[in-house]
Coordinates of C-alpha atoms in Angstrom, one line a residue:
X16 CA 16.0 -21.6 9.8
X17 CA 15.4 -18.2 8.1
X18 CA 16.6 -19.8 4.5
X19 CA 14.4 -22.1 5.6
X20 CA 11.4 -19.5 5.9
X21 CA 12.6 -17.6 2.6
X22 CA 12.5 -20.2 0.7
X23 CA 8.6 -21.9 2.3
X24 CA 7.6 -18.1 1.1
X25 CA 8.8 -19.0 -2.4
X26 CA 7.0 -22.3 -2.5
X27 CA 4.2 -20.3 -1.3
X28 CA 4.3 -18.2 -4.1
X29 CA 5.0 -20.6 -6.8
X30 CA 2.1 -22.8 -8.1
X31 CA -0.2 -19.7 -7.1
X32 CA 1.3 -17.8 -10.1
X33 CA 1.5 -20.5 -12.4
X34 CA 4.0 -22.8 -11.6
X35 CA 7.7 -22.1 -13.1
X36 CA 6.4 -23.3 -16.7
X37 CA 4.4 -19.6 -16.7
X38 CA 7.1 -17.8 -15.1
X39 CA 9.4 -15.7 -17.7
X40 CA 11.2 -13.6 -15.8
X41 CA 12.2 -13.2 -12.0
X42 CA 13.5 -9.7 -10.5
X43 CA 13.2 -7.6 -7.4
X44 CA 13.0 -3.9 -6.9
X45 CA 13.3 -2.8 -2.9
X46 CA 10.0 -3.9 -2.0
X47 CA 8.6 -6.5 -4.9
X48 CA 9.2 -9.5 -6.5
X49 CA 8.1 -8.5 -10.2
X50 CA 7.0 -11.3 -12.6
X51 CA 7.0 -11.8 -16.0
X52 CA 4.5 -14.6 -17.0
X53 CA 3.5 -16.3 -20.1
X54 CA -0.2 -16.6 -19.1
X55 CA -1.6 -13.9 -16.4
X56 CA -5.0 -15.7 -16.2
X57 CA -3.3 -18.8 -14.4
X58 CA -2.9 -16.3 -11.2
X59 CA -4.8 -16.6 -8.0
X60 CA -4.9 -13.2 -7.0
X61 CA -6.6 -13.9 -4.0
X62 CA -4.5 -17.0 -2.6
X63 CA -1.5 -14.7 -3.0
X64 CA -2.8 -11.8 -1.0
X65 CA -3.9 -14.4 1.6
X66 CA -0.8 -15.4 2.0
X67 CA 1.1 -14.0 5.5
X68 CA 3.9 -12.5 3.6
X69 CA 2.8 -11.5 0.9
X70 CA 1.8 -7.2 1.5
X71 CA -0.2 -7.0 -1.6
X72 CA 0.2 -7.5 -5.4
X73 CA 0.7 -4.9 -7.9
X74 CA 0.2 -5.2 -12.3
X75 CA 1.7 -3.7 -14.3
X76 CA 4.2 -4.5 -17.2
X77 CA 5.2 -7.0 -14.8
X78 CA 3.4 -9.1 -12.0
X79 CA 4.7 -7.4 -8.9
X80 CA 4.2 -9.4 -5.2
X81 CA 4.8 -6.8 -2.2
X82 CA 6.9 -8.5 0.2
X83 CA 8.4 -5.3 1.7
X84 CA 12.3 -4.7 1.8
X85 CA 14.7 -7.0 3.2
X86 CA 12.2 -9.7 3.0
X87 CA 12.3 -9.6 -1.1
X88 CA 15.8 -9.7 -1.4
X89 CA 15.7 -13.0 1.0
X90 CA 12.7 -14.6 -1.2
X91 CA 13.5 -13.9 -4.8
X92 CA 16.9 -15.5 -4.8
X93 CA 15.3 -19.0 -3.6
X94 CA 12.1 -18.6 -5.8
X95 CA 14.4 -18.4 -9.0
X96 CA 15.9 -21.8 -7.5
X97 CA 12.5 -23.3 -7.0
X98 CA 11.9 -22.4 -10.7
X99 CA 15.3 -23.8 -11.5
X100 CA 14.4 -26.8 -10.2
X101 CA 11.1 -27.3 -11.1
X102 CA 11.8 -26.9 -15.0
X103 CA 14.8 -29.0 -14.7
X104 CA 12.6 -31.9 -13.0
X105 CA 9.7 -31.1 -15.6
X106 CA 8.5 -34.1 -17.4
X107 CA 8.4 -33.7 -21.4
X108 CA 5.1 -32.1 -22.3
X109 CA 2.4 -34.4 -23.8
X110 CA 2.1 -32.1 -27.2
X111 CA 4.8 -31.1 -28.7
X112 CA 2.3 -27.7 -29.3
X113 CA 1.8 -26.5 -25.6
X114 CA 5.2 -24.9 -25.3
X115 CA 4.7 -22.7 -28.7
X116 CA 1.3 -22.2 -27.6
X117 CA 2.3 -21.2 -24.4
X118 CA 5.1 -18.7 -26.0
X119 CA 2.4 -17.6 -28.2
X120 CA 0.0 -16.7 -25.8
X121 CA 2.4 -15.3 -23.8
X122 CA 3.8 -12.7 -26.2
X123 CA 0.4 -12.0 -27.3
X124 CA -0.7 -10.8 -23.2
X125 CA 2.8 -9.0 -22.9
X126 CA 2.2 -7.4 -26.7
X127 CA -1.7 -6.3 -25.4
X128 CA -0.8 -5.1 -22.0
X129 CA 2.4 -2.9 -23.6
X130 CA -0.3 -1.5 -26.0
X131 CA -3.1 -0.3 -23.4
X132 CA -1.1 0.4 -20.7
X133 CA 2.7 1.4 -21.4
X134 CA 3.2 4.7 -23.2
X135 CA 6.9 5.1 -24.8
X136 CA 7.6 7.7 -21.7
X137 CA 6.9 5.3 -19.2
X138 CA 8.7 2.9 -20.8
X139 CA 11.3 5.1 -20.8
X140 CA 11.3 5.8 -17.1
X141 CA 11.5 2.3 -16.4
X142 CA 14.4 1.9 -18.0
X143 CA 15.4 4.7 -16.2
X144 CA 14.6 2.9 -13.1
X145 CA 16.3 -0.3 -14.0
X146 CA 19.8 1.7 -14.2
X147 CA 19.6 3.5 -10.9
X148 CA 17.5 1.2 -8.6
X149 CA 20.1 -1.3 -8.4
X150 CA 22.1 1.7 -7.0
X151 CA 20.0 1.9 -3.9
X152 CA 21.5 -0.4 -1.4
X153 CA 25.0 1.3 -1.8
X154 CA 23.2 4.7 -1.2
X155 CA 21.5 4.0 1.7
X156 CA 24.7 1.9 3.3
X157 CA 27.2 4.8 2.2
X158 CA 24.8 6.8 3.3
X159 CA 24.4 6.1 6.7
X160 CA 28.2 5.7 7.7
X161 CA 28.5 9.3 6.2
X162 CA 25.2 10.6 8.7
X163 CA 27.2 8.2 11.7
X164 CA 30.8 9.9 10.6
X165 CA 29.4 13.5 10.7
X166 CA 27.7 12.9 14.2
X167 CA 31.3 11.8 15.8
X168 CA 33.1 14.8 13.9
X169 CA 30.7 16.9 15.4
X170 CA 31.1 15.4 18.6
X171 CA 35.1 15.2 18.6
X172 CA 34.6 11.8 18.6
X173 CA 37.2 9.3 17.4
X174 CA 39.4 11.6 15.4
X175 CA 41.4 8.3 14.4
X176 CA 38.8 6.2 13.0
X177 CA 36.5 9.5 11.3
X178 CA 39.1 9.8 7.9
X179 CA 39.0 6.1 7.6
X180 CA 34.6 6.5 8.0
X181 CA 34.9 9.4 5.5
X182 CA 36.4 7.3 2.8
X183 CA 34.1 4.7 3.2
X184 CA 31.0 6.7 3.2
X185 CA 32.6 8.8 -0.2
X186 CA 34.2 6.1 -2.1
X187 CA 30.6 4.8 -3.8
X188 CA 29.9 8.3 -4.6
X189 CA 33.7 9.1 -6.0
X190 CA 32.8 6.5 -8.9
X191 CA 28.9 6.2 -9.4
X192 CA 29.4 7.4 -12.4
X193 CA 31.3 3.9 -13.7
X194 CA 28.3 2.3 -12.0
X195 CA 25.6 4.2 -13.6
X196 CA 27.5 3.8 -17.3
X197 CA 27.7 -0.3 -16.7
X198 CA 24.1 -0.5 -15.9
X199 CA 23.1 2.0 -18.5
X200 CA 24.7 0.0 -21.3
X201 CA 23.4 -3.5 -19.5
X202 CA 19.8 -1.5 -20.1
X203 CA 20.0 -0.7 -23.7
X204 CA 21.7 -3.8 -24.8
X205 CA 25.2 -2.9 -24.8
X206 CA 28.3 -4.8 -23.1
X207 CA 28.4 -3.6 -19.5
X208 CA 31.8 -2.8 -19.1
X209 CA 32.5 -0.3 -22.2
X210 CA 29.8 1.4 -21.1
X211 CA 31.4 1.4 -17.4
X212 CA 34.9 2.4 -19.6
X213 CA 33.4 5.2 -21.1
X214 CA 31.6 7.1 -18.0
X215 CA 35.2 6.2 -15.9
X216 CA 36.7 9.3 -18.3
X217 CA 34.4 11.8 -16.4
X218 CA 36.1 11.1 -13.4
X219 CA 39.2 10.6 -14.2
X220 CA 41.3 13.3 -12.8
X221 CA 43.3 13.9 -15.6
X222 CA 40.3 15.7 -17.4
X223 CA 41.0 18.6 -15.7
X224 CA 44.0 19.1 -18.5
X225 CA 41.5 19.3 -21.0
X226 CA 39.5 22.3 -22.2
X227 CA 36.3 22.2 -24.0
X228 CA 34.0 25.4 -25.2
X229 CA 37.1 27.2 -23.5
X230 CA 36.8 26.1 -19.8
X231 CA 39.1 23.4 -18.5
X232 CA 37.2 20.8 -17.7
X233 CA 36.6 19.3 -14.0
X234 CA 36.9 15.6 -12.8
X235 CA 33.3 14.5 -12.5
X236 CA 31.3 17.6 -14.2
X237 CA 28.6 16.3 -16.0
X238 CA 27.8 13.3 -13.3
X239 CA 25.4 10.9 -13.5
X240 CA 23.7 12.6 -16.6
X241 CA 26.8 12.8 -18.5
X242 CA 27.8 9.1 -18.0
X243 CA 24.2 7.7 -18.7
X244 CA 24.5 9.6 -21.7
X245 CA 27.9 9.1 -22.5
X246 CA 26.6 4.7 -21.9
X247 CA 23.8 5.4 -24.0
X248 CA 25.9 6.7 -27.6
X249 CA 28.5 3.7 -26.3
X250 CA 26.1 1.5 -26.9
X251 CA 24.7 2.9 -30.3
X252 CA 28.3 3.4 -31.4
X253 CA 29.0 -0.7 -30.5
X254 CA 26.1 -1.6 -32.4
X255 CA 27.0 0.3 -35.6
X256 CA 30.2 -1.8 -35.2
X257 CA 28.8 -4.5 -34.6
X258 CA 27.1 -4.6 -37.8
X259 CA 30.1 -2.9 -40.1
X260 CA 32.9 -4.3 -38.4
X261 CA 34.2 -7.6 -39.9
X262 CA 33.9 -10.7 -37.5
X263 CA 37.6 -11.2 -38.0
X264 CA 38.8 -8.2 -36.8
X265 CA 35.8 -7.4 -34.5
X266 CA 37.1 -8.4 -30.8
X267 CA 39.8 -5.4 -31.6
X268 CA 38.2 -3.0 -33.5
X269 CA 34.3 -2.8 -31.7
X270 CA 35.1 -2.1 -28.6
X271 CA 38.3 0.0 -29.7
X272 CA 36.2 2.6 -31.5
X273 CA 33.2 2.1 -28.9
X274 CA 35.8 4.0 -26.3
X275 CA 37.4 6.0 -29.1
X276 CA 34.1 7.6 -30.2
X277 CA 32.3 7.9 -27.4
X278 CA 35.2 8.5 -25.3
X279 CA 35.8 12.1 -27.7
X280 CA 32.4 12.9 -27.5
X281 CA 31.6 12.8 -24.1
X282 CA 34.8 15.0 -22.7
X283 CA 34.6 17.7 -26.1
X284 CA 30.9 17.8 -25.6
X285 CA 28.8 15.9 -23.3
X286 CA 30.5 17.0 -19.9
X287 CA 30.2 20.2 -20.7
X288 CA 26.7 20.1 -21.4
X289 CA 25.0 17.8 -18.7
X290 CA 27.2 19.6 -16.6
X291 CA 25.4 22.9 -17.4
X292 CA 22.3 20.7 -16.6
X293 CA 23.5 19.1 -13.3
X294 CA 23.8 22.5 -12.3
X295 CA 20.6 24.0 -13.7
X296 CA 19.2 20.7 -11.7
X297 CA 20.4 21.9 -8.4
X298 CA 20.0 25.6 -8.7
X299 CA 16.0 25.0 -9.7
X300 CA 15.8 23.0 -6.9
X301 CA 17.1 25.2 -4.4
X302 CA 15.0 28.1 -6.0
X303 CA 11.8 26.5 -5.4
X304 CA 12.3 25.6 -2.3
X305 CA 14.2 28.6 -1.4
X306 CA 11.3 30.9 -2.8
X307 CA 7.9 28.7 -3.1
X308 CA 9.0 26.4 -0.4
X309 CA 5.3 25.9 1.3
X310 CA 3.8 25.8 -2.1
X311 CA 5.7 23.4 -3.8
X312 CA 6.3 21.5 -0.8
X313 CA 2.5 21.2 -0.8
X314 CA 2.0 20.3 -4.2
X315 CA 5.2 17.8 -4.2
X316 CA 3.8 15.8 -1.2
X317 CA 0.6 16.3 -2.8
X318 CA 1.0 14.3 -6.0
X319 CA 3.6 11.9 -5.1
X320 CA 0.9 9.4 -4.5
X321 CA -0.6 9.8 -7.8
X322 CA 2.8 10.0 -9.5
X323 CA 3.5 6.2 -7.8
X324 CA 0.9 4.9 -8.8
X325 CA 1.1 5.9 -12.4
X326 CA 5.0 5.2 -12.4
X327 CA 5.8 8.7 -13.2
X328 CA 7.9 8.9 -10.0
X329 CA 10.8 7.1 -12.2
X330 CA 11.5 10.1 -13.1
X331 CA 12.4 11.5 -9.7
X332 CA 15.4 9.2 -9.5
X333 CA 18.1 10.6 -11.7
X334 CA 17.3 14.2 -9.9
X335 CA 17.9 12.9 -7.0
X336 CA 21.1 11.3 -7.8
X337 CA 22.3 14.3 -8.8
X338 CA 21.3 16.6 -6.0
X339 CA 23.2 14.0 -3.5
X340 CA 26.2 13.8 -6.4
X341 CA 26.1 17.8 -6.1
X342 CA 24.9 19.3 -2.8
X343 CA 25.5 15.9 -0.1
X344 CA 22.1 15.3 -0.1
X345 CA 18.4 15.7 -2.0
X346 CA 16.0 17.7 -0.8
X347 CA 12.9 16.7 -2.2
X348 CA 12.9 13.4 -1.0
X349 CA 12.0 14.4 3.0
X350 CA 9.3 16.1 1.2
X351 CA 8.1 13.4 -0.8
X352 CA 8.2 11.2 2.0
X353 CA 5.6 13.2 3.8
X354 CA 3.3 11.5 1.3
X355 CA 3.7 8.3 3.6
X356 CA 2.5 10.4 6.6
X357 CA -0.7 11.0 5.0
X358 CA -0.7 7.5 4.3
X359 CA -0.4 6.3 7.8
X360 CA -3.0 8.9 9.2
X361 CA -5.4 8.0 6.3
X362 CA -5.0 4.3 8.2
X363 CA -5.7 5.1 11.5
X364 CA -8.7 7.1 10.9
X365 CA -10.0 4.2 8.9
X366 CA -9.5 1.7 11.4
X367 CA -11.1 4.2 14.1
X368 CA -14.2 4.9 11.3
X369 CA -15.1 1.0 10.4
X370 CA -14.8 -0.5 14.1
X371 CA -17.3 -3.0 12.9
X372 CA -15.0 -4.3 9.9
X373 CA -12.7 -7.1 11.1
X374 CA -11.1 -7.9 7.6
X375 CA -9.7 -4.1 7.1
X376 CA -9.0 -3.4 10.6
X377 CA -7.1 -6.7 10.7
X378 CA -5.2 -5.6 7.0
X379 CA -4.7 -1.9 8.6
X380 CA -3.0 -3.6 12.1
X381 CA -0.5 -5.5 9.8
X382 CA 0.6 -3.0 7.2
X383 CA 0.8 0.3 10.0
X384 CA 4.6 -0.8 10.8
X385 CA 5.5 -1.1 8.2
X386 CA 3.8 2.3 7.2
X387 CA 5.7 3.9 9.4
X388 CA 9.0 3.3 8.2
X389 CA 8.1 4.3 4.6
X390 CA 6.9 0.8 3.3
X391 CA 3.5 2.1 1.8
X392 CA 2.1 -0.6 -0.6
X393 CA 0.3 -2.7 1.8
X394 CA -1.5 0.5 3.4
X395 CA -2.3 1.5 -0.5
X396 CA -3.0 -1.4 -2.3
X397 CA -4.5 -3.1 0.9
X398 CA -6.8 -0.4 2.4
X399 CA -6.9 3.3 0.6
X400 CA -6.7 2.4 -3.3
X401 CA -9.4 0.0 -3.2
X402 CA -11.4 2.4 -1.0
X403 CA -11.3 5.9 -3.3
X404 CA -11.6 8.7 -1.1
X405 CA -9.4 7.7 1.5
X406 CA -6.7 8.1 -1.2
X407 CA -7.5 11.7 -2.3
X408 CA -7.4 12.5 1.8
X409 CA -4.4 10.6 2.3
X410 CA -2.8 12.9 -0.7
X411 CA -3.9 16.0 1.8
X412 CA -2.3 14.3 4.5
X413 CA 1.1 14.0 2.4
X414 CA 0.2 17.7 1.2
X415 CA 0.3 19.3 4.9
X416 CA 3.1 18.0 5.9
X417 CA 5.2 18.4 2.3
X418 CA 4.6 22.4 2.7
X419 CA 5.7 22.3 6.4
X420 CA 9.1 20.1 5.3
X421 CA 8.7 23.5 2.4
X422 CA 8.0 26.3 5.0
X423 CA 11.4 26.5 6.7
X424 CA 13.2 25.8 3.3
X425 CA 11.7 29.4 2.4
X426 CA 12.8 31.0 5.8
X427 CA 16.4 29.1 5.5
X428 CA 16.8 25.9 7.0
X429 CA 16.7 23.2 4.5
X430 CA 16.4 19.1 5.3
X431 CA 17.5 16.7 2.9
X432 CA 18.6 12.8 2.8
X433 CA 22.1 11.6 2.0
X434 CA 20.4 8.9 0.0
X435 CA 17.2 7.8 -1.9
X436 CA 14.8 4.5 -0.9
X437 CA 13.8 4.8 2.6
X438 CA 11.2 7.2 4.1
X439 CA 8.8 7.6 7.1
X440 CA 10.9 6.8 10.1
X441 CA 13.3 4.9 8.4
X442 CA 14.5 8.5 7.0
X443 CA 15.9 10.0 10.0
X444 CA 19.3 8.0 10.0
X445 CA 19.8 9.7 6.3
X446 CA 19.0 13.3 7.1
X447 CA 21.3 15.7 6.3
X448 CA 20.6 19.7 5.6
X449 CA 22.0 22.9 6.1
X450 CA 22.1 23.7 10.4
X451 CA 22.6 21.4 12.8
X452 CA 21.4 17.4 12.7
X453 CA 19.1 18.3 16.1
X454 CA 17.3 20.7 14.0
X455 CA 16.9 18.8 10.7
X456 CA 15.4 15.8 12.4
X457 CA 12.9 18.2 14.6
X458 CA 11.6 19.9 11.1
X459 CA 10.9 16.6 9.5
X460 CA 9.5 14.6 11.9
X461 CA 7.3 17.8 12.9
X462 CA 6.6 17.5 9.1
X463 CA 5.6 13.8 9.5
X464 CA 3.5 14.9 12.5
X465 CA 1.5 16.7 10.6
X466 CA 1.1 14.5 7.6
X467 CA -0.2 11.9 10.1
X468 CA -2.5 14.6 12.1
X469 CA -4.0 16.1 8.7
X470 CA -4.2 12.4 6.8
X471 CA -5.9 11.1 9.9
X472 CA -8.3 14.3 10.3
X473 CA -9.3 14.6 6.6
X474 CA -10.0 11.2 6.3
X475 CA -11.9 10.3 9.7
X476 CA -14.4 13.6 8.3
X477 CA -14.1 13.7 4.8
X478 CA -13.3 9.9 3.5
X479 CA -16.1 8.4 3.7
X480 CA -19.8 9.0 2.1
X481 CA -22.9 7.7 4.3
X482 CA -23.4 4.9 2.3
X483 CA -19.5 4.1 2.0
X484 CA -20.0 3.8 6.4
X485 CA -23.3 1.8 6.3
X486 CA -21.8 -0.7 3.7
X487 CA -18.2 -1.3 4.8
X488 CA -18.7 -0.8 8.8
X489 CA -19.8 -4.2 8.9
X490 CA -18.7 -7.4 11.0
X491 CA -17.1 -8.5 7.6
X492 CA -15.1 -12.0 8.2
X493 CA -11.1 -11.2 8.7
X494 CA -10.5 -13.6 6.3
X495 CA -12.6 -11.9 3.3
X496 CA -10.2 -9.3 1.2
X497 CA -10.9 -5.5 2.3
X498 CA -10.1 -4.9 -1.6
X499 CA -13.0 -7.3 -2.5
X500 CA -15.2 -6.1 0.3
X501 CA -14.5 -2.4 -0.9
X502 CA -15.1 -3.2 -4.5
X503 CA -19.0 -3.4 -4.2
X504 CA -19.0 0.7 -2.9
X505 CA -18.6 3.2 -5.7
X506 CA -15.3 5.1 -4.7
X507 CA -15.6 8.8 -5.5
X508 CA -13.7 10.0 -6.8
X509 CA -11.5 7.3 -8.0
X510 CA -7.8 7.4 -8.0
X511 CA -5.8 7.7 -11.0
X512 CA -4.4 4.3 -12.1
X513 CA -1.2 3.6 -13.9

């Protein structure tokens, strides 16, 4: 019955974006099915964000549909079979011209987009994201046993199964590096496994026979940096061989002095160095928070919202990695998630302010679960984005409580997550920090309390302009889109966009 559902979702979905003949590309992130398509103007925006599972829709480089996590991973794989199926039971076209000119235009709306709205660094970041992303799911599932192993060690619980939890929860971690070379090569066009080859050497125990600027090196110094950039020359060394090597003798020699080369340089040099980064990585962090905790807590749950919606968060994700890789756990992310208790509390005092507007109230009942446990898109793209100031005071909301999470990093107790995707109360399971598990999980959801008091409090007095109330507090039709509704009031000041 669920496939079932999944795959009615999918069929949903289909001929409102197109069909599968405008379809280019089909992949999912933890909360969206991203798109590429050969002709965005064969979209019906509306029709999809009509649709009951479908959160909201997001463009950008590609055509992302929010259907929230665990739901995505369900739909995409039967949506690529619908499009499977449909091309393969496609009748031959008419002209033998609408296929080029489809390709044509296609390229030509990817080619525009790129230029006005990707910038080389964002670009970058994406990439970025494609390498790590995938990583998720293993984060949050190791992470979790390790949170559920360290509660029954603490407990004297189970002393015979605890060892056996320990391994499972640290095996992913042992080797991420192998993972985050194999996807880095997969990125920039390289064959997966020599770029999985060539991270393995960082933690393979025998480095630590080797010196290198005089120190002997240690299994896994350098971490994720060092194998994404120890991937990264693989793949420019494979295609320098590619190109040189004679096809006769390629299948030995490419992927011989792929290792060879790459293999050198990254334990003589690269190890050493993003080591000496890792490390600068997590002594910054603790710094900040140890010594500007409230203010940088403030500003970090601040901006996050802005830094989403521009992408730039991308960038978050290798630090992250490394803090966990490092230290157990990250500690920015509990403050970053405070940004989704502003969120939330921006809702609520929306749906308390317009008790006359059916269509957002009805948007705002639908999306608040799933607010609280960290999914954010449907309360952003659904109700505060399209509104304007709501946004900015749902930033304030996510400002309060990041400098609380900040506060009692300054006077010593510090919260952090044993893995990166989840937030909001979806967190808790993922909390780790320095004292005890009671008193991590009582400063950050004290942290999200406040993120939800302040969000709901700044925007219920500050969100709205007089002729923002008189305009949208109207018995609007629960079926008419709160994003279309809110588009005929001037939003001041208006978010940043990506």
């Amino acid at each position: 019955m669920a496939e079932n559902k999944n795959r009615d979702v999918a069929a949903s979905i289909l001929p409102l974006v197109g069909g599968a003949a405008n379809v280019t590309s089909v992949v999912h992130c933890m909360t969206r099915l991203r798109l590429g398509l050969a002709d965005r103007s064969l979209v019906q925006d509306e029709a999809l964000k009509a649709l009951p599972d479908v959160m909201g829709v997001v463009e950008d480089e590609t055509y992302q549909i929010v259907l929230g996590p665990g739901k995505v991973a369900r739909v995409t794989p039967e949506f690529e079979a619908l499009v499977a199926e449909e091309r393969a039971g496609a009748p031959a076209p008419a002209h033998t011209t609408t296929a080029d000119d489809l390709a044509a235009q296609g390229a030509e709306l990817r080619a525009a987009r790129k230029a006005k709205n990707a910038t080389p660094f964002k670009l970058f970041l994406r990439r970025i994201a494609n390498i790590f992303v995938p990583l998720i799911p293993a984060l949050i599932g190791c992470g979790i046993i390790a949170g559920i192993n360290g509660l029954l060690v603490n407990l004297e619980w189970l002393p015979g199964v605890t060892p056996a939890l320990a391994a499972i929860a640290s095996g992913f971690m042992a080797l991420i590096a192998v993972f985050v070379g194999y996807n880095t090569a997969k990125e920039f066009g390289g064959t997966p496994i020599l770029g999985g080859a060539v991270a393995a050497i960082i933690v393979y125990a025998g480095v630590a026979n080797v010196s290198a600027f005089g120190q002997k090196l240690s299994p896994g110094q350098g971490g994720v940096l060092g194998a994404l950039g120890a991937a990264v020359l693989a793949v420019y060394v494979e295609k320098w061989c590619r190109k040189w090597v004679p096809e006769a003798v390629d299948v030995l020699v490419t992927p011989t002095l792929t290792v060879l080369v790459s293999g050198l340089v990254t334990i003589f040099g690269l190890m050493y160095v993003a080591g000496e980064v890792s490390t600068g990585i997590g002594t910054a962090a603790n710094w900040l928070l140890d010594n500007t905790g409230a203010f940088a807590g403030l500003v970090l749950g601040g901006l996050f919202l802005p830094l989403v919606m521009l992408g730039l968060h991308q960038a978050l994700i290798p630090i992250h990695t490394t803090l966990i890789e490092q230290q157990g756990y990250t500690v920015l992310l509990p403050i970053l998630a405070m940004a989704g208790a502003g969120q939330v509390g921006c809702a609520i005092a929306v749906f308390k302010r317009l008790k006359h507007n059916k269509s957002i109230r009805t948007t705002i009942k639908s999306a608040l679960p799933a607010g609280f446990l960290g999914v954010g898109e449907p309360l952003i793209y659904g109700v505060s984005l399209p509104l304007g100031r709501p946004f900015v005071t749902a930033c304030v909301g996510g400002a309060a409580g990041g400098a609380f999470v900040g506060l009692f990093s300054m006077l010593g107790t510090k919260v952090g997550s044993t893995a990166i995707g989840p937030s909001g109360w979806a967190l808790f399971p993922l909390l780790k920090g320095d004292h005890s598990l009671g008193t991590t999980c009582l400063i950050y959801g004290g942290g999200l309390l406040i993120g939800y008091a302040v969000g709901f409090l700044a925007t219920y007095f500050f969100g709205f302009s007089k002729q923002m109330l008189s305009e949208l507090n109207q018995d609007v039709d629960a079926g008419e889109s709160p994003s279309a509704r809110a588009e005929a009031v001037p939003a001041s000041p208006e978010p940043a966009r990506a």
